[in-house]
Coordinates of N, CA, C and O in Angstrom, one line a residue:
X1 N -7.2 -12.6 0.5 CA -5.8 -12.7 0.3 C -5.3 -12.2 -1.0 O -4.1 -12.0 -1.1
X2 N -6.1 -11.9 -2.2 CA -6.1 -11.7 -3.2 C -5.3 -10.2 -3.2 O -4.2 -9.9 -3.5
X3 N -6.4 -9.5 -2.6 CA -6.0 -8.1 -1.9 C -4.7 -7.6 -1.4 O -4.1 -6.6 -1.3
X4 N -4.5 -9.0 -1.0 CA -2.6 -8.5 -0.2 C -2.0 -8.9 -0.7 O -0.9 -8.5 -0.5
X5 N -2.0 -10.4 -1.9 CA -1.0 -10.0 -2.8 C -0.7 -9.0 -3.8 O 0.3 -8.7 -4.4
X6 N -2.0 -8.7 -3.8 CA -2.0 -7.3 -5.0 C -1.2 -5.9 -4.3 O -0.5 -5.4 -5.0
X7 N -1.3 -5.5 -3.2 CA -0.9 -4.8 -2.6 C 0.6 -4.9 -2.6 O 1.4 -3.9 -2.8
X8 N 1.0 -6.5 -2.3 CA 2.3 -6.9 -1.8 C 3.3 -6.7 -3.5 O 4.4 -6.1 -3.8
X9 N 2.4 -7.3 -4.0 CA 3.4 -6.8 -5.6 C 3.1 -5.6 -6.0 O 4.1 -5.0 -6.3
X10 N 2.2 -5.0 -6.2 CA 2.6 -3.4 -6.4 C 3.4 -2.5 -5.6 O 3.6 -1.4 -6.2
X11 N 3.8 -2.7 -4.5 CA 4.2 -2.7 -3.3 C 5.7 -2.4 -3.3 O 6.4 -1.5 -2.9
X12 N 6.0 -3.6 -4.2 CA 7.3 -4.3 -4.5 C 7.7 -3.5 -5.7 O 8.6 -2.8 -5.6
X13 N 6.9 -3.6 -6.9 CA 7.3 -2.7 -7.9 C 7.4 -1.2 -8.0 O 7.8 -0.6 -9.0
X14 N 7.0 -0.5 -6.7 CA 7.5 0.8 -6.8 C 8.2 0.9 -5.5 O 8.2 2.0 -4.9
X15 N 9.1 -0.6 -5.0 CA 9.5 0.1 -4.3 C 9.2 0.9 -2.8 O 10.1 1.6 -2.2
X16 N 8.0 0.8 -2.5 CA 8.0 1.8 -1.8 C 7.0 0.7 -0.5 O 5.8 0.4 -1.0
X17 N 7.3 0.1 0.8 CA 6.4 -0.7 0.9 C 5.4 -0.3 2.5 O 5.9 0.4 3.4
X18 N 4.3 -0.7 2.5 CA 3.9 -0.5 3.8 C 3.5 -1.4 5.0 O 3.5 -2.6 5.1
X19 N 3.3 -0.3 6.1 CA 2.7 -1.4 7.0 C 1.7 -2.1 6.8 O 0.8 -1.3 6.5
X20 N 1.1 -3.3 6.8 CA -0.1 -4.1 6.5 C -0.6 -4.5 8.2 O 0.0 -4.4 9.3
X21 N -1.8 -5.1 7.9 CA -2.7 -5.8 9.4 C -3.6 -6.1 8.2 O -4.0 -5.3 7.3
X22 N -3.7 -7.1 8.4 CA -4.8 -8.5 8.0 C -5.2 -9.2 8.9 O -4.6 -9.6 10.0
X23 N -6.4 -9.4 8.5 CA -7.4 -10.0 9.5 C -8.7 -10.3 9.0 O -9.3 -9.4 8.3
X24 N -9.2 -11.5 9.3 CA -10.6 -11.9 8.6 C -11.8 -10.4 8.6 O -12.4 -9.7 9.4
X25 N -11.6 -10.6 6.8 CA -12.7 -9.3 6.9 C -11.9 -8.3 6.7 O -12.8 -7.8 5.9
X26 N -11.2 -7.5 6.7 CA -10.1 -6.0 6.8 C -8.7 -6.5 6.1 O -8.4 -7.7 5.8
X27 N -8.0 -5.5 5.9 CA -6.9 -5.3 5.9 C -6.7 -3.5 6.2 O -7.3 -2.6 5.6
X28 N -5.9 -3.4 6.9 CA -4.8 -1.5 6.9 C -4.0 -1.9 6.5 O -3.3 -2.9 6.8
X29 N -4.1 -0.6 5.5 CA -2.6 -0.5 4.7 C -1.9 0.7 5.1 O -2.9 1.5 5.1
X30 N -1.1 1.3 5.5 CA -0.3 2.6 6.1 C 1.2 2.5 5.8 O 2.1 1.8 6.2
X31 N 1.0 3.8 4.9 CA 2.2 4.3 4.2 C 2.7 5.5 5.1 O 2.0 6.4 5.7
X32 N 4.2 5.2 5.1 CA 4.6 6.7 6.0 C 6.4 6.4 5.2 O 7.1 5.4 5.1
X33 N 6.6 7.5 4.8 CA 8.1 7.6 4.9 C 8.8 8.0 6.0 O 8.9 9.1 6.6
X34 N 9.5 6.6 6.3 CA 10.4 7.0 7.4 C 11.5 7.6 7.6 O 12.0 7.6 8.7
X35 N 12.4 8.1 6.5 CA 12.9 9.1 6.4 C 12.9 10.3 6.7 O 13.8 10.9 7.2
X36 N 11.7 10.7 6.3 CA 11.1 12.0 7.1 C 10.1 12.4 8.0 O 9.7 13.5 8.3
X37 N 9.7 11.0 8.4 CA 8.5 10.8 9.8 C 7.8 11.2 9.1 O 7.3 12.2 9.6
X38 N 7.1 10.9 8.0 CA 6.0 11.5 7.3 C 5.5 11.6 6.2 O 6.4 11.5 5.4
X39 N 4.5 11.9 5.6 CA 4.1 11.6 4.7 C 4.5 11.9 3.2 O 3.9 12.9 2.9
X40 N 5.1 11.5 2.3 CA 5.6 12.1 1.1 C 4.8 12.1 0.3 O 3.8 11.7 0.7
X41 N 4.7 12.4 -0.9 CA 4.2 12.4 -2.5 C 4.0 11.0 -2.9 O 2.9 10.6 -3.4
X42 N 5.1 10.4 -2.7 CA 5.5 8.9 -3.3 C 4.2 8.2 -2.3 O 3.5 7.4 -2.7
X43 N 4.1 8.6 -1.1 CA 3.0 7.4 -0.1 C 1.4 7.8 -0.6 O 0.6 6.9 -0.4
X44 N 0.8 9.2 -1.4 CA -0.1 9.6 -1.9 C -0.1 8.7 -3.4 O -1.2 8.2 -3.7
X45 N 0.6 8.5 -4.0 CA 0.6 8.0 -5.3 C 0.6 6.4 -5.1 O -0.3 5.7 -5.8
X46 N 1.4 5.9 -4.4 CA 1.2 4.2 -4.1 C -0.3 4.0 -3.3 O -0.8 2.8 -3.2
X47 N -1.0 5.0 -2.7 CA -1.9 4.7 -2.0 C -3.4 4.9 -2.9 O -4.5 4.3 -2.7
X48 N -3.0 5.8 -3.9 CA -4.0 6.0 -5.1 C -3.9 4.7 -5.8 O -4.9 4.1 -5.9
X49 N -2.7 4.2 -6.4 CA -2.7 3.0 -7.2 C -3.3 1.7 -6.6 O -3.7 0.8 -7.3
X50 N -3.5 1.5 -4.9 CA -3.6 0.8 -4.2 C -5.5 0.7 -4.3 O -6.1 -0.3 -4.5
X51 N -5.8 1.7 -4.3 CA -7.6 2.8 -4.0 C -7.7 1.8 -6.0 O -8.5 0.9 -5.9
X52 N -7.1 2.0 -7.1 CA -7.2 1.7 -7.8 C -7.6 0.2 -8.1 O -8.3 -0.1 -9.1
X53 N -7.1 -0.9 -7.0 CA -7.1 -2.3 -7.3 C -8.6 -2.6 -6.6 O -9.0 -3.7 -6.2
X54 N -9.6 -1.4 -6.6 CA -11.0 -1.6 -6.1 C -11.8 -1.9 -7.2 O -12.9 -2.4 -7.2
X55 N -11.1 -1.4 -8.2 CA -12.0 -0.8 -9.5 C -12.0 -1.6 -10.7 O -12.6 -1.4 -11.8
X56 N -11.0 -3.0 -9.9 CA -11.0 -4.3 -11.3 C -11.9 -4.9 -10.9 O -12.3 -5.9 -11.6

């Protein structure tokens, strides 16, 4: 759960948020801007910072 609050507040601070699925053992995270049905810049950069909360 640690994981998804970390997600949930970085999440929060840029603004930009995703679908989650949690479940014992996993979580998916999936970014999409739905604005343009697809993937932006901003969903590559939140998803890198996300890839980053592995490395504490």
């Amino acid at each position: 759960m640690a994981f998804v609050n970390a997600v949930a507040w970085l999440s929060h601070r840029e603004d930009h948020h995703p679908d989650m699925v949690v479940g014992y053992n996993h979580c998916q995270v999936v970014y999409m801007t739905h604005a343009i049905q697809g993937l932006s810049e901003n969903d590559f950069i939140c998803a890198t910072k996300i890839d980053g909360l592995f490395k504490i």
